[in-house]
């Protein structure tokens, strides 16, 4: 290993023991100036808030580092059981305001900056989003590690340090154009590179049986191309509790030995090219795109993450226990965020056997340390890798997978003797023209826990997609309904509402969201309702101002209109088209006259389409075209607007959340595993219009039927309809729908672009439309009418809004993580040495 030079055998305690950093205003001012002038080399002539933001972040980071070190030591001293969250995505967004909140210094620092003539908001919004994820799954990982730190659980997040995150979305002529997101252009002040913990990752080569010193046969993986995995650590602070956990992201770097031979042979260009191949591994985040399935680079990324993280954990283990792995499963546990890192199952087998363990010993450890979370039921999204590709790239792992499968199939055939059809269905290796590894099957076979992310989703896994496995191992299956962190998604993003809540019920809700229930009686308090309404209205105004500042629109938004919002990835199953059909219907009503009694509405739709997903891109174009026609028609003035919000991302949601009245959660029942945007909006007092899908079901249960606008077919009804679905007949029977379809088909929204929406129109009119958009139109329009009736009664609406927030307690990731811990991880909370925070100062002990 090229890392020895970094190892200090005996640390000098004077180097690493520093006096505590103070949290007073002047301390921040001093440190800020120090960093701004002496580290970043700027002066008062530099007007860029970016560098001021960096200087402040460094001052904040110093304070996190102290607690980080103490937390680290606490875990080490207690030799506790630890958890590891393996995820290809951590959609962290911005760090500064969250770090200030969790350190408890927001007010002090705001004041300090103000004294310097600096608006803190400017610094906060100059930070780049760490967009290292696609959407729900990546943001869930980020919320999870926040909750782990807040619950003081010893959990490390392991992921990849992509040089380019989720692309930036621009809109040109109504169409999405992707721009690379080079978020690391200026580096990141939050991360610390730790070369000394690098690991070597193997690719390619071949396997060979060799005889070791003790005369035993060993399967060896040789003649590989190696790549170095270098960790970058980011602190993850708990909420005002002294704990700072770690997010460790791996960067791929060419190894020195890797280039050496070619350099010596004089083939300079080859050597440099090889370096680029190696470093490509963590260059870019893959968009969630069925068309990207099966790409070799993606498999390299997955193995790179799995191998680096497992080697890290094992090296730490052997440092403490040598090659004695007898207590490993008792002390360590891995949560796999979907199948993306599930090659870890085969990799752990390999690493343990290379340490001298037998197959049976290694297998007992593996299947007692791995836990798998599924996030999708869509068959096209289930990962499969061609056996040929695995043999080429990871030959040793493919051997291990074949062996796991052979042993597993024996177990199946003992359970269901003679049931060959079942063997075929359950096999980890799918037979056919091209053999493929079914990663979900590998994940289920190799783990002790399999969970879905909402109650309905888990039921559908058990009774549908994974029913064979459920029949074999019912005890492995469990549900963990998703959540979101209330620190970012209420306390930080909506300070006005948060203050009102705290003033009313105290501040315990920040770490115990069920406290919000205490708001319930205030729904009947007229004065409270008035304040709630004013806060909501001010948030809507801020959203308008923000959009105007961004030059998004010159049009007049009516702040008293219903702010009707659908923000999420663009996908057919999420049915943004259904939303557009409704908008066209409203437009049609206005044009026909007689709309005066209806409530005005501003419809906002935002989200990215995977670059290779043609239909999704067409949906964006449709939204923009329909918006353009509607917004420029004087008849809609103050009554109806439709706007596409470009470049939707974590920091955009933080701005949007507070100003939403109506939350659109309108996926085809049975298709959205959970959804988490639905939870963020509910927490901020939006009311949901939704189908009985994913976590919507549980949201409605908590909010009460009367505080939720339900519509649409149930999952069972959707399935029963397949094969007999007849959208044309539905259109013919519904005059409103006919008129909507007529406007669309006549080219009203694409006068100079003939035919561009034909494929979209055809897809929803097809008997085979899997998303059954047309089937839910009538019921959606009716539900939207109920929305308007409720909205026109301001008191009623505000009551509903308060009750939604008051009943959102279940949807905190603190609850979700407590359940993961109770049922799967079984970790003991660890109180770090400095534990309690009071008035900006730590108090020792708990
Ligand atoms: C697959 C192959 C190749 C490249 C990329 C991918 C890929 C990447 C990301 C596939 C899927 C994803 C992300 C999926 C995702 O975000 N799923 C969502 O997870 C949320 C958290 O559980 C749920 O709330 C959503 O319902 C679910 O859609």
PDB file of N, CA and C in Angstrom, residues 34-91:
ATOM      1  N   UNK A  34     -10.246  35.655   9.713  1.00  0.00           N
ATOM      2  CA  UNK A  34      -9.018  34.890   9.548  1.00  0.00           C
ATOM      3  C   UNK A  34      -9.060  34.059   8.247  1.00  0.00           C
ATOM      4  N   UNK A  35     -10.141  33.315   8.077  1.00  0.00           N
ATOM      5  CA  UNK A  35     -10.241  32.463   6.892  1.00  0.00           C
ATOM      6  C   UNK A  35     -10.385  33.286   5.611  1.00  0.00           C
ATOM      7  N   UNK A  36     -11.182  34.319   5.704  1.00  0.00           N
ATOM      8  CA  UNK A  36     -11.468  35.121   4.511  1.00  0.00           C
ATOM      9  C   UNK A  36     -10.193  35.784   3.996  1.00  0.00           C
ATOM     10  N   UNK A  37      -9.438  36.345   4.917  1.00  0.00           N
ATOM     11  CA  UNK A  37      -8.251  37.100   4.509  1.00  0.00           C
ATOM     12  C   UNK A  37      -7.038  36.187   4.318  1.00  0.00           C
ATOM     13  N   UNK A  38      -6.779  35.340   5.321  1.00  0.00           N
ATOM     14  CA  UNK A  38      -5.512  34.615   5.296  1.00  0.00           C
ATOM     15  C   UNK A  38      -5.551  33.277   4.588  1.00  0.00           C
ATOM     16  N   UNK A  39      -6.687  32.618   4.594  1.00  0.00           N
ATOM     17  CA  UNK A  39      -6.714  31.335   3.882  1.00  0.00           C
ATOM     18  C   UNK A  39      -7.182  31.533   2.448  1.00  0.00           C
ATOM     19  N   UNK A  40      -8.282  32.262   2.290  1.00  0.00           N
ATOM     20  CA  UNK A  40      -8.829  32.419   0.938  1.00  0.00           C
ATOM     21  C   UNK A  40      -8.201  33.593   0.197  1.00  0.00           C
ATOM     22  N   UNK A  41      -7.513  34.462   0.927  1.00  0.00           N
ATOM     23  CA  UNK A  41      -6.815  35.574   0.295  1.00  0.00           C
ATOM     24  C   UNK A  41      -7.724  36.592  -0.364  1.00  0.00           C
ATOM     25  N   UNK A  42      -8.852  36.871   0.278  1.00  0.00           N
ATOM     26  CA  UNK A  42      -9.780  37.884  -0.275  1.00  0.00           C
ATOM     27  C   UNK A  42      -9.747  39.119   0.623  1.00  0.00           C
ATOM     28  N   UNK A  43     -10.286  40.198   0.090  1.00  0.00           N
ATOM     29  CA  UNK A  43     -10.403  41.400   0.912  1.00  0.00           C
ATOM     30  C   UNK A  43     -11.753  42.051   0.662  1.00  0.00           C
ATOM     31  N   UNK A  44     -11.906  43.264   1.204  1.00  0.00           N
ATOM     32  CA  UNK A  44     -13.220  43.901   1.116  1.00  0.00           C
ATOM     33  C   UNK A  44     -13.615  44.236  -0.319  1.00  0.00           C
ATOM     34  N   UNK A  45     -12.641  44.193  -1.226  1.00  0.00           N
ATOM     35  CA  UNK A  45     -12.979  44.483  -2.615  1.00  0.00           C
ATOM     36  C   UNK A  45     -13.644  43.301  -3.325  1.00  0.00           C
ATOM     37  N   UNK A  46     -13.516  42.160  -2.695  1.00  0.00           N
ATOM     38  CA  UNK A  46     -14.149  40.985  -3.301  1.00  0.00           C
ATOM     39  C   UNK A  46     -15.620  40.979  -2.913  1.00  0.00           C
ATOM     40  N   UNK A  47     -16.475  41.087  -3.892  1.00  0.00           N
ATOM     41  CA  UNK A  47     -17.908  41.213  -3.600  1.00  0.00           C
ATOM     42  C   UNK A  47     -18.642  39.872  -3.646  1.00  0.00           C
ATOM     43  N   UNK A  48     -17.888  38.804  -3.930  1.00  0.00           N
ATOM     44  CA  UNK A  48     -18.572  37.530  -4.131  1.00  0.00           C
ATOM     45  C   UNK A  48     -18.995  36.882  -2.813  1.00  0.00           C
ATOM     46  N   UNK A  49     -20.282  36.654  -2.631  1.00  0.00           N
ATOM     47  CA  UNK A  49     -20.734  35.991  -1.397  1.00  0.00           C
ATOM     48  C   UNK A  49     -20.197  34.564  -1.282  1.00  0.00           C
ATOM     49  N   UNK A  50     -19.762  34.015  -2.406  1.00  0.00           N
ATOM     50  CA  UNK A  50     -19.279  32.627  -2.384  1.00  0.00           C
ATOM     51  C   UNK A  50     -18.099  32.446  -1.429  1.00  0.00           C
ATOM     52  N   UNK A  51     -17.120  33.360  -1.534  1.00  0.00           N
ATOM     53  CA  UNK A  51     -15.936  33.215  -0.683  1.00  0.00           C
ATOM     54  C   UNK A  51     -16.250  33.514   0.776  1.00  0.00           C
ATOM     55  N   UNK A  52     -17.134  34.468   0.992  1.00  0.00           N
ATOM     56  CA  UNK A  52     -17.555  34.740   2.370  1.00  0.00           C
ATOM     57  C   UNK A  52     -18.246  33.502   2.934  1.00  0.00           C
ATOM     58  N   UNK A  53     -19.032  32.859   2.100  1.00  0.00           N
ATOM     59  CA  UNK A  53     -19.699  31.628   2.513  1.00  0.00           C
ATOM     60  C   UNK A  53     -18.682  30.548   2.863  1.00  0.00           C
ATOM     61  N   UNK A  54     -17.624  30.472   2.058  1.00  0.00           N
ATOM     62  CA  UNK A  54     -16.583  29.473   2.335  1.00  0.00           C
ATOM     63  C   UNK A  54     -15.875  29.774   3.654  1.00  0.00           C
ATOM     64  N   UNK A  55     -15.569  31.053   3.870  1.00  0.00           N
ATOM     65  CA  UNK A  55     -14.878  31.431   5.115  1.00  0.00           C
ATOM     66  C   UNK A  55     -15.749  31.073   6.322  1.00  0.00           C
ATOM     67  N   UNK A  56     -17.022  31.380   6.225  1.00  0.00           N
ATOM     68  CA  UNK A  56     -17.919  31.052   7.334  1.00  0.00           C
ATOM     69  C   UNK A  56     -18.017  29.537   7.514  1.00  0.00           C
ATOM     70  N   UNK A  57     -18.113  28.832   6.410  1.00  0.00           N
ATOM     71  CA  UNK A  57     -18.222  27.370   6.486  1.00  0.00           C
ATOM     72  C   UNK A  57     -17.008  26.761   7.176  1.00  0.00           C
ATOM     73  N   UNK A  58     -15.833  27.321   6.896  1.00  0.00           N
ATOM     74  CA  UNK A  58     -14.615  26.806   7.538  1.00  0.00           C
ATOM     75  C   UNK A  58     -14.664  27.038   9.048  1.00  0.00           C
ATOM     76  N   UNK A  59     -15.197  28.195   9.439  1.00  0.00           N
ATOM     77  CA  UNK A  59     -15.316  28.486  10.871  1.00  0.00           C
ATOM     78  C   UNK A  59     -16.290  27.504  11.534  1.00  0.00           C
ATOM     79  N   UNK A  60     -17.358  27.207  10.833  1.00  0.00           N
ATOM     80  CA  UNK A  60     -18.346  26.249  11.353  1.00  0.00           C
ATOM     81  C   UNK A  60     -17.724  24.847  11.385  1.00  0.00           C
ATOM     82  N   UNK A  61     -17.016  24.522  10.325  1.00  0.00           N
ATOM     83  CA  UNK A  61     -16.428  23.186  10.233  1.00  0.00           C
ATOM     84  C   UNK A  61     -15.465  22.911  11.386  1.00  0.00           C
ATOM     85  N   UNK A  62     -14.700  23.914  11.759  1.00  0.00           N
ATOM     86  CA  UNK A  62     -13.781  23.741  12.891  1.00  0.00           C
ATOM     87  C   UNK A  62     -14.526  23.250  14.127  1.00  0.00           C
ATOM     88  N   UNK A  63     -15.694  23.823  14.340  1.00  0.00           N
ATOM     89  CA  UNK A  63     -16.466  23.460  15.531  1.00  0.00           C
ATOM     90  C   UNK A  63     -17.044  22.055  15.407  1.00  0.00           C
ATOM     91  N   UNK A  64     -17.350  21.682  14.178  1.00  0.00           N
ATOM     92  CA  UNK A  64     -17.820  20.305  13.970  1.00  0.00           C
ATOM     93  C   UNK A  64     -16.682  19.310  14.192  1.00  0.00           C
ATOM     94  N   UNK A  65     -15.480  19.716  13.763  1.00  0.00           N
ATOM     95  CA  UNK A  65     -14.343  18.792  13.847  1.00  0.00           C
ATOM     96  C   UNK A  65     -14.057  18.355  15.283  1.00  0.00           C
ATOM     97  N   UNK A  66     -14.199  19.257  16.204  1.00  0.00           N
ATOM     98  CA  UNK A  66     -13.975  18.908  17.612  1.00  0.00           C
ATOM     99  C   UNK A  66     -14.921  17.808  18.051  1.00  0.00           C
ATOM    100  N   UNK A  67     -16.193  18.014  17.720  1.00  0.00           N
ATOM    101  CA  UNK A  67     -17.212  17.042  18.134  1.00  0.00           C
ATOM    102  C   UNK A  67     -17.064  15.734  17.370  1.00  0.00           C
ATOM    103  N   UNK A  68     -16.585  15.865  16.149  1.00  0.00           N
ATOM    104  CA  UNK A  68     -16.353  14.694  15.295  1.00  0.00           C
ATOM    105  C   UNK A  68     -15.337  13.765  15.958  1.00  0.00           C
ATOM    106  N   UNK A  69     -14.264  14.370  16.408  1.00  0.00           N
ATOM    107  CA  UNK A  69     -13.185  13.614  17.024  1.00  0.00           C
ATOM    108  C   UNK A  69     -13.675  12.933  18.301  1.00  0.00           C
ATOM    109  N   UNK A  70     -14.438  13.669  19.076  1.00  0.00           N
ATOM    110  CA  UNK A  70     -14.943  13.098  20.334  1.00  0.00           C
ATOM    111  C   UNK A  70     -15.895  11.932  20.034  1.00  0.00           C
ATOM    112  N   UNK A  71     -16.750  12.109  19.038  1.00  0.00           N
ATOM    113  CA  UNK A  71     -17.689  11.036  18.673  1.00  0.00           C
ATOM    114  C   UNK A  71     -16.919   9.787  18.257  1.00  0.00           C
ATOM    115  N   UNK A  72     -15.917  10.005  17.430  1.00  0.00           N
ATOM    116  CA  UNK A  72     -15.080   8.919  16.944  1.00  0.00           C
ATOM    117  C   UNK A  72     -14.481   8.147  18.121  1.00  0.00           C
ATOM    118  N   UNK A  73     -13.961   8.883  19.055  1.00  0.00           N
ATOM    119  CA  UNK A  73     -13.318   8.281  20.234  1.00  0.00           C
ATOM    120  C   UNK A  73     -14.344   7.527  21.085  1.00  0.00           C
ATOM    121  N   UNK A  74     -15.520   8.109  21.194  1.00  0.00           N
ATOM    122  CA  UNK A  74     -16.579   7.470  21.990  1.00  0.00           C
ATOM    123  C   UNK A  74     -16.910   6.089  21.417  1.00  0.00           C
ATOM    124  N   UNK A  75     -17.057   6.026  20.090  1.00  0.00           N
ATOM    125  CA  UNK A  75     -17.382   4.748  19.447  1.00  0.00           C
ATOM    126  C   UNK A  75     -16.244   3.757  19.648  1.00  0.00           C
ATOM    127  N   UNK A  76     -15.029   4.269  19.547  1.00  0.00           N
ATOM    128  CA  UNK A  76     -13.864   3.403  19.669  1.00  0.00           C
ATOM    129  C   UNK A  76     -13.793   2.828  21.087  1.00  0.00           C
ATOM    130  N   UNK A  77     -13.956   3.703  22.067  1.00  0.00           N
ATOM    131  CA  UNK A  77     -13.845   3.268  23.463  1.00  0.00           C
ATOM    132  C   UNK A  77     -14.903   2.239  23.827  1.00  0.00           C
ATOM    133  N   UNK A  78     -16.114   2.435  23.306  1.00  0.00           N
ATOM    134  CA  UNK A  78     -17.186   1.524  23.737  1.00  0.00           C
ATOM    135  C   UNK A  78     -17.179   0.233  22.930  1.00  0.00           C
ATOM    136  N   UNK A  79     -16.378   0.188  21.862  1.00  0.00           N
ATOM    137  CA  UNK A  79     -16.318  -1.017  21.022  1.00  0.00           C
ATOM    138  C   UNK A  79     -17.724  -1.498  20.658  1.00  0.00           C
ATOM    139  N   UNK A  80     -18.556  -0.519  20.273  1.00  0.00           N
ATOM    140  CA  UNK A  80     -19.976  -0.821  20.069  1.00  0.00           C
ATOM    141  C   UNK A  80     -20.231  -1.503  18.722  1.00  0.00           C
ATOM    142  N   UNK A  81     -21.410  -2.098  18.603  1.00  0.00           N
ATOM    143  CA  UNK A  81     -21.873  -2.600  17.310  1.00  0.00           C
ATOM    144  C   UNK A  81     -22.105  -1.394  16.405  1.00  0.00           C
ATOM    145  N   UNK A  82     -21.742  -1.542  15.122  1.00  0.00           N
ATOM    146  CA  UNK A  82     -21.843  -0.420  14.194  1.00  0.00           C
ATOM    147  C   UNK A  82     -22.639  -0.768  12.948  1.00  0.00           C
ATOM    148  N   UNK A  83     -23.239   0.258  12.381  1.00  0.00           N
ATOM    149  CA  UNK A  83     -23.991   0.081  11.148  1.00  0.00           C
ATOM    150  C   UNK A  83     -23.360   0.873  10.016  1.00  0.00           C
ATOM    151  N   UNK A  84     -23.561   0.385   8.795  1.00  0.00           N
ATOM    152  CA  UNK A  84     -23.008   1.054   7.610  1.00  0.00           C
ATOM    153  C   UNK A  84     -24.101   1.158   6.559  1.00  0.00           C
ATOM    154  N   UNK A  85     -24.348   2.353   6.093  1.00  0.00           N
ATOM    155  CA  UNK A  85     -25.382   2.572   5.088  1.00  0.00           C
ATOM    156  C   UNK A  85     -24.696   2.702   3.732  1.00  0.00           C
ATOM    157  N   UNK A  86     -24.851   1.659   2.914  1.00  0.00           N
ATOM    158  CA  UNK A  86     -24.189   1.644   1.598  1.00  0.00           C
ATOM    159  C   UNK A  86     -25.151   2.165   0.543  1.00  0.00           C
ATOM    160  N   UNK A  87     -24.746   3.249  -0.115  1.00  0.00           N
ATOM    161  CA  UNK A  87     -25.653   3.838  -1.088  1.00  0.00           C
ATOM    162  C   UNK A  87     -24.878   4.457  -2.239  1.00  0.00           C
ATOM    163  N   UNK A  88     -25.343   4.217  -3.453  1.00  0.00           N
ATOM    164  CA  UNK A  88     -24.731   4.833  -4.628  1.00  0.00           C
ATOM    165  C   UNK A  88     -25.065   6.322  -4.689  1.00  0.00           C
ATOM    166  N   UNK A  89     -26.011   6.751  -3.854  1.00  0.00           N
ATOM    167  CA  UNK A  89     -26.432   8.150  -3.900  1.00  0.00           C
ATOM    168  C   UNK A  89     -26.588   8.727  -2.494  1.00  0.00           C
ATOM    169  N   UNK A  90     -26.048   9.909  -2.285  1.00  0.00           N
ATOM    170  CA  UNK A  90     -26.349  10.710  -1.098  1.00  0.00           C
ATOM    171  C   UNK A  90     -26.661  12.115  -1.610  1.00  0.00           C
ATOM    172  N   UNK A  91     -27.924  12.423  -1.648  1.00  0.00           N
ATOM    173  CA  UNK A  91     -28.356  13.712  -2.212  1.00  0.00           C
ATOM    174  C   UNK A  91     -28.388  14.731  -1.082  1.00  0.00           C
TER     175      UNK A  91
END
